[in-house]
Amino acid sequence: MSFFQRLQQETQPLRERLLQAPAIAACARGEVSLETYIAFLTQAYHHVRHTVPLLMACGGRLGPEYEWLREAIAEYIEEELGHQEWILSDLEACGVDPEQVRNGRPSLPIELMVSYLYDCINRGNPLGFFGMVQVLEGTSVSIATPMAGIIQQRLNLPDTAMRYLTSHGELDQSHIRFFESLMDRVESEADQQAIIHSANVVYRLYGDMFMGLPLPQTQAA
């Protein structure tokens, strides 16, 4: 079994918990509210704005044996630059003041998730950062593209309100293949365990965020 396959296997229970969140299930049934979508984008902003700083911090902590991974991180940084601004633009198209979101605070699960990742890189094993990549890109591939279509159709939103979700669904199809090739080059058992543990922590906290999203009125009732 490759390490990527092992990573998938050992994170499956918490991945399934996330994908069974009521807001995701409701969206799959076509039950969508603008409030839910805005709440999701708001939380996305508060973790996406840390993606590039986290990548930079991780790259700076890698040893010389991971020079090949540092080069991959440089590619990730180039791909991820500015994505938080896409989210603010989407929110503005939904009628939200982007500056209120920029200056606001995330939900507790997202605050804890971001803090955990910085701590993992700076105090623990920097390879743990890739647990987040496993979660966010894997989740994007699973739900971003189909959910984007449902949300846009049901809420009659313009394309200018959907850039983050639609772009990530498309981008992460190729990202996940790239990520798989990187993970299968990680041979250290300690580093593999760090990535698995981090992925499970992030699945739990990211899943908690989804569990806390407001539901459409039919579901809330």
PDB file of C-alpha atoms in Angstrom:
ATOM      1  CA  MET A   1       0.000   0.000   0.000  1.00  0.00           C
ATOM      2  CA  SER A   2       1.357   3.411  -0.939  1.00  0.00           C
ATOM      3  CA  PHE A   3       1.513   6.105   1.727  1.00  0.00           C
ATOM      4  CA  PHE A   4      -1.205   8.125  -0.012  1.00  0.00           C
ATOM      5  CA  GLN A   5      -3.503   5.089   0.094  1.00  0.00           C
ATOM      6  CA  ARG A   6      -2.683   4.595   3.771  1.00  0.00           C
ATOM      7  CA  LEU A   7      -3.404   8.274   4.429  1.00  0.00           C
ATOM      8  CA  GLN A   8      -6.790   7.908   2.750  1.00  0.00           C
ATOM      9  CA  GLN A   9      -7.565   4.769   4.731  1.00  0.00           C
ATOM     10  CA  GLU A  10      -6.548   6.088   8.144  1.00  0.00           C
ATOM     11  CA  THR A  11      -8.489   9.324   7.749  1.00  0.00           C
ATOM     12  CA  GLN A  12     -11.669   7.785   6.303  1.00  0.00           C
ATOM     13  CA  PRO A  13     -13.874   7.889   9.448  1.00  0.00           C
ATOM     14  CA  LEU A  14     -13.385  11.612  10.056  1.00  0.00           C
ATOM     15  CA  ARG A  15     -13.625  12.365   6.325  1.00  0.00           C
ATOM     16  CA  GLU A  16     -17.006  10.626   6.220  1.00  0.00           C
ATOM     17  CA  ARG A  17     -18.131  12.547   9.318  1.00  0.00           C
ATOM     18  CA  LEU A  18     -17.321  15.820   7.549  1.00  0.00           C
ATOM     19  CA  LEU A  19     -19.113  14.828   4.346  1.00  0.00           C
ATOM     20  CA  GLN A  20     -22.221  13.882   6.361  1.00  0.00           C
ATOM     21  CA  ALA A  21     -22.545  17.368   7.895  1.00  0.00           C
ATOM     22  CA  PRO A  22     -26.193  18.526   7.731  1.00  0.00           C
ATOM     23  CA  ALA A  23     -25.378  21.604   5.616  1.00  0.00           C
ATOM     24  CA  ILE A  24     -23.631  19.459   2.985  1.00  0.00           C
ATOM     25  CA  ALA A  25     -26.447  16.905   2.947  1.00  0.00           C
ATOM     26  CA  ALA A  26     -29.040  19.672   2.609  1.00  0.00           C
ATOM     27  CA  CYS A  27     -27.147  21.244  -0.297  1.00  0.00           C
ATOM     28  CA  ALA A  28     -26.934  17.881  -2.071  1.00  0.00           C
ATOM     29  CA  ARG A  29     -30.747  17.719  -1.872  1.00  0.00           C
ATOM     30  CA  GLY A  30     -31.013  21.199  -3.372  1.00  0.00           C
ATOM     31  CA  GLU A  31     -31.899  22.842  -0.064  1.00  0.00           C
ATOM     32  CA  VAL A  32     -29.679  25.919  -0.029  1.00  0.00           C
ATOM     33  CA  SER A  33     -29.862  29.332   1.605  1.00  0.00           C
ATOM     34  CA  LEU A  34     -27.827  32.453   0.946  1.00  0.00           C
ATOM     35  CA  GLU A  35     -27.118  32.628   4.683  1.00  0.00           C
ATOM     36  CA  THR A  36     -25.451  29.197   4.583  1.00  0.00           C
ATOM     37  CA  TYR A  37     -23.354  30.083   1.535  1.00  0.00           C
ATOM     38  CA  ILE A  38     -22.231  33.396   3.046  1.00  0.00           C
ATOM     39  CA  ALA A  39     -21.343  31.675   6.327  1.00  0.00           C
ATOM     40  CA  PHE A  40     -19.257  29.093   4.438  1.00  0.00           C
ATOM     41  CA  LEU A  41     -17.403  31.737   2.408  1.00  0.00           C
ATOM     42  CA  THR A  42     -16.741  33.761   5.552  1.00  0.00           C
ATOM     43  CA  GLN A  43     -15.101  30.804   7.280  1.00  0.00           C
ATOM     44  CA  ALA A  44     -13.218  29.933   4.088  1.00  0.00           C
ATOM     45  CA  TYR A  45     -11.728  33.423   4.026  1.00  0.00           C
ATOM     46  CA  HIS A  46     -10.413  33.048   7.557  1.00  0.00           C
ATOM     47  CA  HIS A  47      -8.421  29.916   6.755  1.00  0.00           C
ATOM     48  CA  VAL A  48      -7.538  30.569   3.103  1.00  0.00           C
ATOM     49  CA  ARG A  49      -5.811  33.842   4.016  1.00  0.00           C
ATOM     50  CA  HIS A  50      -3.319  31.751   6.020  1.00  0.00           C
ATOM     51  CA  THR A  51      -2.538  29.259   3.241  1.00  0.00           C
ATOM     52  CA  VAL A  52       0.439  31.124   1.761  1.00  0.00           C
ATOM     53  CA  PRO A  53       1.931  32.107   5.159  1.00  0.00           C
ATOM     54  CA  LEU A  54       1.601  28.477   6.294  1.00  0.00           C
ATOM     55  CA  LEU A  55       3.249  27.226   3.104  1.00  0.00           C
ATOM     56  CA  MET A  56       6.115  29.669   3.597  1.00  0.00           C
ATOM     57  CA  ALA A  57       6.534  28.675   7.247  1.00  0.00           C
ATOM     58  CA  CYS A  58       6.525  24.976   6.338  1.00  0.00           C
ATOM     59  CA  GLY A  59       9.091  25.438   3.558  1.00  0.00           C
ATOM     60  CA  GLY A  60      11.393  27.310   5.918  1.00  0.00           C
ATOM     61  CA  ARG A  61      11.350  24.483   8.465  1.00  0.00           C
ATOM     62  CA  LEU A  62      12.091  21.592   6.098  1.00  0.00           C
ATOM     63  CA  GLY A  63      15.490  19.904   6.295  1.00  0.00           C
ATOM     64  CA  PRO A  64      17.830  19.465   3.315  1.00  0.00           C
ATOM     65  CA  GLU A  65      16.466  15.952   2.694  1.00  0.00           C
ATOM     66  CA  TYR A  66      13.182  17.570   1.698  1.00  0.00           C
ATOM     67  CA  GLU A  67      14.557  20.030  -0.863  1.00  0.00           C
ATOM     68  CA  TRP A  68      12.315  18.381  -3.477  1.00  0.00           C
ATOM     69  CA  LEU A  69       9.299  19.134  -1.286  1.00  0.00           C
ATOM     70  CA  ARG A  70      10.404  22.741  -0.773  1.00  0.00           C
ATOM     71  CA  GLU A  71      10.372  23.140  -4.561  1.00  0.00           C
ATOM     72  CA  ALA A  72       6.809  21.770  -4.642  1.00  0.00           C
ATOM     73  CA  ILE A  73       5.827  24.253  -1.927  1.00  0.00           C
ATOM     74  CA  ALA A  74       7.050  27.075  -4.170  1.00  0.00           C
ATOM     75  CA  GLU A  75       4.630  25.838  -6.841  1.00  0.00           C
ATOM     76  CA  TYR A  76       1.792  25.699  -4.318  1.00  0.00           C
ATOM     77  CA  ILE A  77       2.523  29.272  -3.213  1.00  0.00           C
ATOM     78  CA  GLU A  78       2.329  30.538  -6.785  1.00  0.00           C
ATOM     79  CA  GLU A  79      -1.009  28.746  -7.262  1.00  0.00           C
ATOM     80  CA  GLU A  80      -2.550  29.947  -3.989  1.00  0.00           C
ATOM     81  CA  LEU A  81      -1.595  33.634  -4.009  1.00  0.00           C
ATOM     82  CA  GLY A  82      -4.591  35.936  -3.722  1.00  0.00           C
ATOM     83  CA  HIS A  83      -7.305  33.316  -3.312  1.00  0.00           C
ATOM     84  CA  GLN A  84      -8.591  35.006  -0.165  1.00  0.00           C
ATOM     85  CA  GLU A  85      -9.394  38.039  -2.300  1.00  0.00           C
ATOM     86  CA  TRP A  86     -11.494  35.845  -4.593  1.00  0.00           C
ATOM     87  CA  ILE A  87     -13.590  34.955  -1.552  1.00  0.00           C
ATOM     88  CA  LEU A  88     -14.077  38.590  -0.551  1.00  0.00           C
ATOM     89  CA  SER A  89     -15.118  39.384  -4.122  1.00  0.00           C
ATOM     90  CA  ASP A  90     -17.651  36.514  -4.040  1.00  0.00           C
ATOM     91  CA  LEU A  91     -19.020  37.802  -0.739  1.00  0.00           C
ATOM     92  CA  GLU A  92     -19.380  41.315  -2.136  1.00  0.00           C
ATOM     93  CA  ALA A  93     -21.359  39.896  -5.071  1.00  0.00           C
ATOM     94  CA  CYS A  94     -23.635  38.286  -2.456  1.00  0.00           C
ATOM     95  CA  GLY A  95     -24.282  41.670  -0.858  1.00  0.00           C
ATOM     96  CA  VAL A  96     -21.787  41.394   2.001  1.00  0.00           C
ATOM     97  CA  ASP A  97     -19.351  44.133   3.010  1.00  0.00           C
ATOM     98  CA  PRO A  98     -15.967  42.467   2.391  1.00  0.00           C
ATOM     99  CA  GLU A  99     -14.232  44.687   4.944  1.00  0.00           C
ATOM    100  CA  GLN A 100     -16.492  43.380   7.695  1.00  0.00           C
ATOM    101  CA  VAL A 101     -15.350  39.851   6.872  1.00  0.00           C
ATOM    102  CA  ARG A 102     -11.693  40.866   6.509  1.00  0.00           C
ATOM    103  CA  ASN A 103     -11.743  42.482   9.958  1.00  0.00           C
ATOM    104  CA  GLY A 104     -13.918  39.847  11.614  1.00  0.00           C
ATOM    105  CA  ARG A 105     -13.056  36.708  13.537  1.00  0.00           C
ATOM    106  CA  PRO A 106     -13.485  33.111  12.411  1.00  0.00           C
ATOM    107  CA  SER A 107     -15.599  30.516  14.157  1.00  0.00           C
ATOM    108  CA  LEU A 108     -13.827  28.650  16.949  1.00  0.00           C
ATOM    109  CA  PRO A 109     -13.135  25.504  14.866  1.00  0.00           C
ATOM    110  CA  ILE A 110     -11.394  27.550  12.153  1.00  0.00           C
ATOM    111  CA  GLU A 111      -9.471  29.624  14.710  1.00  0.00           C
ATOM    112  CA  LEU A 112      -8.279  26.415  16.372  1.00  0.00           C
ATOM    113  CA  MET A 113      -7.478  24.756  13.034  1.00  0.00           C
ATOM    114  CA  VAL A 114      -5.254  27.628  11.892  1.00  0.00           C
ATOM    115  CA  SER A 115      -3.564  27.895  15.303  1.00  0.00           C
ATOM    116  CA  TYR A 116      -2.948  24.140  15.349  1.00  0.00           C
ATOM    117  CA  LEU A 117      -1.259  24.250  11.936  1.00  0.00           C
ATOM    118  CA  TYR A 118       1.097  27.084  12.893  1.00  0.00           C
ATOM    119  CA  ASP A 119       1.951  25.251  16.089  1.00  0.00           C
ATOM    120  CA  CYS A 120       2.466  21.975  14.228  1.00  0.00           C
ATOM    121  CA  ILE A 121       4.928  23.648  11.837  1.00  0.00           C
ATOM    122  CA  ASN A 122       6.798  25.730  14.402  1.00  0.00           C
ATOM    123  CA  ARG A 123       6.824  23.432  17.425  1.00  0.00           C
ATOM    124  CA  GLY A 124       6.133  19.979  16.035  1.00  0.00           C
ATOM    125  CA  ASN A 125       6.769  18.403  12.645  1.00  0.00           C
ATOM    126  CA  PRO A 126       6.448  20.770   9.655  1.00  0.00           C
ATOM    127  CA  LEU A 127       5.340  17.839   7.483  1.00  0.00           C
ATOM    128  CA  GLY A 128       2.091  17.938   9.457  1.00  0.00           C
ATOM    129  CA  PHE A 129       1.076  20.895   7.289  1.00  0.00           C
ATOM    130  CA  PHE A 130       0.306  18.424   4.516  1.00  0.00           C
ATOM    131  CA  GLY A 131      -2.487  16.981   6.627  1.00  0.00           C
ATOM    132  CA  MET A 132      -4.353  20.205   5.873  1.00  0.00           C
ATOM    133  CA  VAL A 133      -3.658  19.807   2.160  1.00  0.00           C
ATOM    134  CA  GLN A 134      -5.133  16.304   2.304  1.00  0.00           C
ATOM    135  CA  VAL A 135      -8.315  17.625   3.907  1.00  0.00           C
ATOM    136  CA  LEU A 136      -8.934  20.823   1.959  1.00  0.00           C
ATOM    137  CA  GLU A 137      -8.047  19.568  -1.494  1.00  0.00           C
ATOM    138  CA  GLY A 138      -9.738  16.212  -0.953  1.00  0.00           C
ATOM    139  CA  THR A 139     -12.897  17.948   0.263  1.00  0.00           C
ATOM    140  CA  SER A 140     -12.788  20.346  -2.679  1.00  0.00           C
ATOM    141  CA  VAL A 141     -12.611  17.484  -5.156  1.00  0.00           C
ATOM    142  CA  SER A 142     -15.508  15.700  -3.434  1.00  0.00           C
ATOM    143  CA  ILE A 143     -17.958  18.562  -3.086  1.00  0.00           C
ATOM    144  CA  ALA A 144     -16.808  21.887  -4.599  1.00  0.00           C
ATOM    145  CA  THR A 145     -17.814  21.440  -8.236  1.00  0.00           C
ATOM    146  CA  PRO A 146     -21.200  19.698  -7.750  1.00  0.00           C
ATOM    147  CA  MET A 147     -22.162  21.949  -4.829  1.00  0.00           C
ATOM    148  CA  ALA A 148     -21.200  25.090  -6.751  1.00  0.00           C
ATOM    149  CA  GLY A 149     -23.657  24.200  -9.498  1.00  0.00           C
ATOM    150  CA  ILE A 150     -26.468  23.548  -7.037  1.00  0.00           C
ATOM    151  CA  ILE A 151     -25.809  26.730  -5.043  1.00  0.00           C
ATOM    152  CA  GLN A 152     -25.630  28.953  -8.119  1.00  0.00           C
ATOM    153  CA  GLN A 153     -28.790  27.505  -9.659  1.00  0.00           C
ATOM    154  CA  ARG A 154     -30.905  27.505  -6.497  1.00  0.00           C
ATOM    155  CA  LEU A 155     -29.875  30.998  -5.377  1.00  0.00           C
ATOM    156  CA  ASN A 156     -29.706  32.447  -8.893  1.00  0.00           C
ATOM    157  CA  LEU A 157     -26.259  33.870  -8.215  1.00  0.00           C
ATOM    158  CA  PRO A 158     -24.034  35.447 -10.884  1.00  0.00           C
ATOM    159  CA  ASP A 159     -20.695  33.924 -11.839  1.00  0.00           C
ATOM    160  CA  THR A 160     -19.044  36.770  -9.907  1.00  0.00           C
ATOM    161  CA  ALA A 161     -20.351  35.221  -6.666  1.00  0.00           C
ATOM    162  CA  MET A 162     -18.914  31.764  -7.401  1.00  0.00           C
ATOM    163  CA  ARG A 163     -15.265  32.266  -8.345  1.00  0.00           C
ATOM    164  CA  TYR A 164     -13.693  30.657  -5.284  1.00  0.00           C
ATOM    165  CA  LEU A 165     -15.851  27.536  -5.245  1.00  0.00           C
ATOM    166  CA  THR A 166     -15.853  26.849  -8.978  1.00  0.00           C
ATOM    167  CA  SER A 167     -12.144  27.584  -9.424  1.00  0.00           C
ATOM    168  CA  HIS A 168     -11.135  25.364  -6.528  1.00  0.00           C
ATOM    169  CA  GLY A 169     -13.161  22.450  -7.752  1.00  0.00           C
ATOM    170  CA  GLU A 170     -11.334  22.613 -11.077  1.00  0.00           C
ATOM    171  CA  LEU A 171      -7.871  23.404  -9.684  1.00  0.00           C
ATOM    172  CA  ASP A 172      -7.911  20.757  -7.000  1.00  0.00           C
ATOM    173  CA  GLN A 173      -8.581  17.919  -9.438  1.00  0.00           C
ATOM    174  CA  SER A 174      -4.999  18.373 -10.658  1.00  0.00           C
ATOM    175  CA  HIS A 175      -3.718  19.391  -7.212  1.00  0.00           C
ATOM    176  CA  ILE A 176      -4.795  16.114  -5.633  1.00  0.00           C
ATOM    177  CA  ARG A 177      -2.879  14.083  -8.220  1.00  0.00           C
ATOM    178  CA  PHE A 178       0.182  16.244  -7.569  1.00  0.00           C
ATOM    179  CA  PHE A 179      -0.330  15.848  -3.817  1.00  0.00           C
ATOM    180  CA  GLU A 180      -0.559  12.056  -4.165  1.00  0.00           C
ATOM    181  CA  SER A 181       2.752  11.952  -6.029  1.00  0.00           C
ATOM    182  CA  LEU A 182       4.393  14.034  -3.280  1.00  0.00           C
ATOM    183  CA  MET A 183       3.048  11.933  -0.416  1.00  0.00           C
ATOM    184  CA  ASP A 184       4.260   8.731  -2.004  1.00  0.00           C
ATOM    185  CA  ARG A 185       7.821  10.087  -1.781  1.00  0.00           C
ATOM    186  CA  VAL A 186       7.615  10.579   2.007  1.00  0.00           C
ATOM    187  CA  GLU A 187       9.393   7.509   3.426  1.00  0.00           C
ATOM    188  CA  SER A 188       9.967   8.407   7.096  1.00  0.00           C
ATOM    189  CA  GLU A 189       7.487   6.655   9.395  1.00  0.00           C
ATOM    190  CA  ALA A 190       7.607   9.589  11.839  1.00  0.00           C
ATOM    191  CA  ASP A 191       6.789  12.049   9.056  1.00  0.00           C
ATOM    192  CA  GLN A 192       4.010   9.830   7.729  1.00  0.00           C
ATOM    193  CA  GLN A 193       2.486   9.596  11.213  1.00  0.00           C
ATOM    194  CA  ALA A 194       2.687  13.392  11.584  1.00  0.00           C
ATOM    195  CA  ILE A 195       0.763  13.872   8.334  1.00  0.00           C
ATOM    196  CA  ILE A 196      -1.899  11.294   9.269  1.00  0.00           C
ATOM    197  CA  HIS A 197      -2.384  12.796  12.726  1.00  0.00           C
ATOM    198  CA  SER A 198      -2.595  16.333  11.379  1.00  0.00           C
ATOM    199  CA  ALA A 199      -5.086  15.308   8.699  1.00  0.00           C
ATOM    200  CA  ASN A 200      -7.343  13.749  11.332  1.00  0.00           C
ATOM    201  CA  VAL A 201      -7.140  16.858  13.529  1.00  0.00           C
ATOM    202  CA  VAL A 202      -7.997  19.100  10.574  1.00  0.00           C
ATOM    203  CA  TYR A 203     -10.808  16.796   9.409  1.00  0.00           C
ATOM    204  CA  ARG A 204     -12.290  17.031  12.909  1.00  0.00           C
ATOM    205  CA  LEU A 205     -12.041  20.825  13.157  1.00  0.00           C
ATOM    206  CA  TYR A 206     -13.041  21.530   9.546  1.00  0.00           C
ATOM    207  CA  GLY A 207     -15.930  19.135  10.021  1.00  0.00           C
ATOM    208  CA  ASP A 208     -16.953  21.027  13.171  1.00  0.00           C
ATOM    209  CA  MET A 209     -17.073  24.206  11.072  1.00  0.00           C
ATOM    210  CA  PHE A 210     -19.435  22.535   8.604  1.00  0.00           C
ATOM    211  CA  MET A 211     -21.535  21.201  11.484  1.00  0.00           C
ATOM    212  CA  GLY A 212     -21.933  24.784  12.720  1.00  0.00           C
ATOM    213  CA  LEU A 213     -23.126  26.294   9.429  1.00  0.00           C
ATOM    214  CA  PRO A 214     -26.692  27.652   9.546  1.00  0.00           C
ATOM    215  CA  LEU A 215     -29.188  25.392   7.812  1.00  0.00           C
ATOM    216  CA  PRO A 216     -31.894  26.398   5.348  1.00  0.00           C
ATOM    217  CA  GLN A 217     -35.170  27.070   7.148  1.00  0.00           C
ATOM    218  CA  THR A 218     -36.723  23.767   6.110  1.00  0.00           C
ATOM    219  CA  GLN A 219     -33.850  21.885   7.723  1.00  0.00           C
ATOM    220  CA  ALA A 220     -33.568  24.127  10.783  1.00  0.00           C
ATOM    221  CA  ALA A 221     -37.250  23.524  11.488  1.00  0.00           C
TER     222      ALA A 221
END
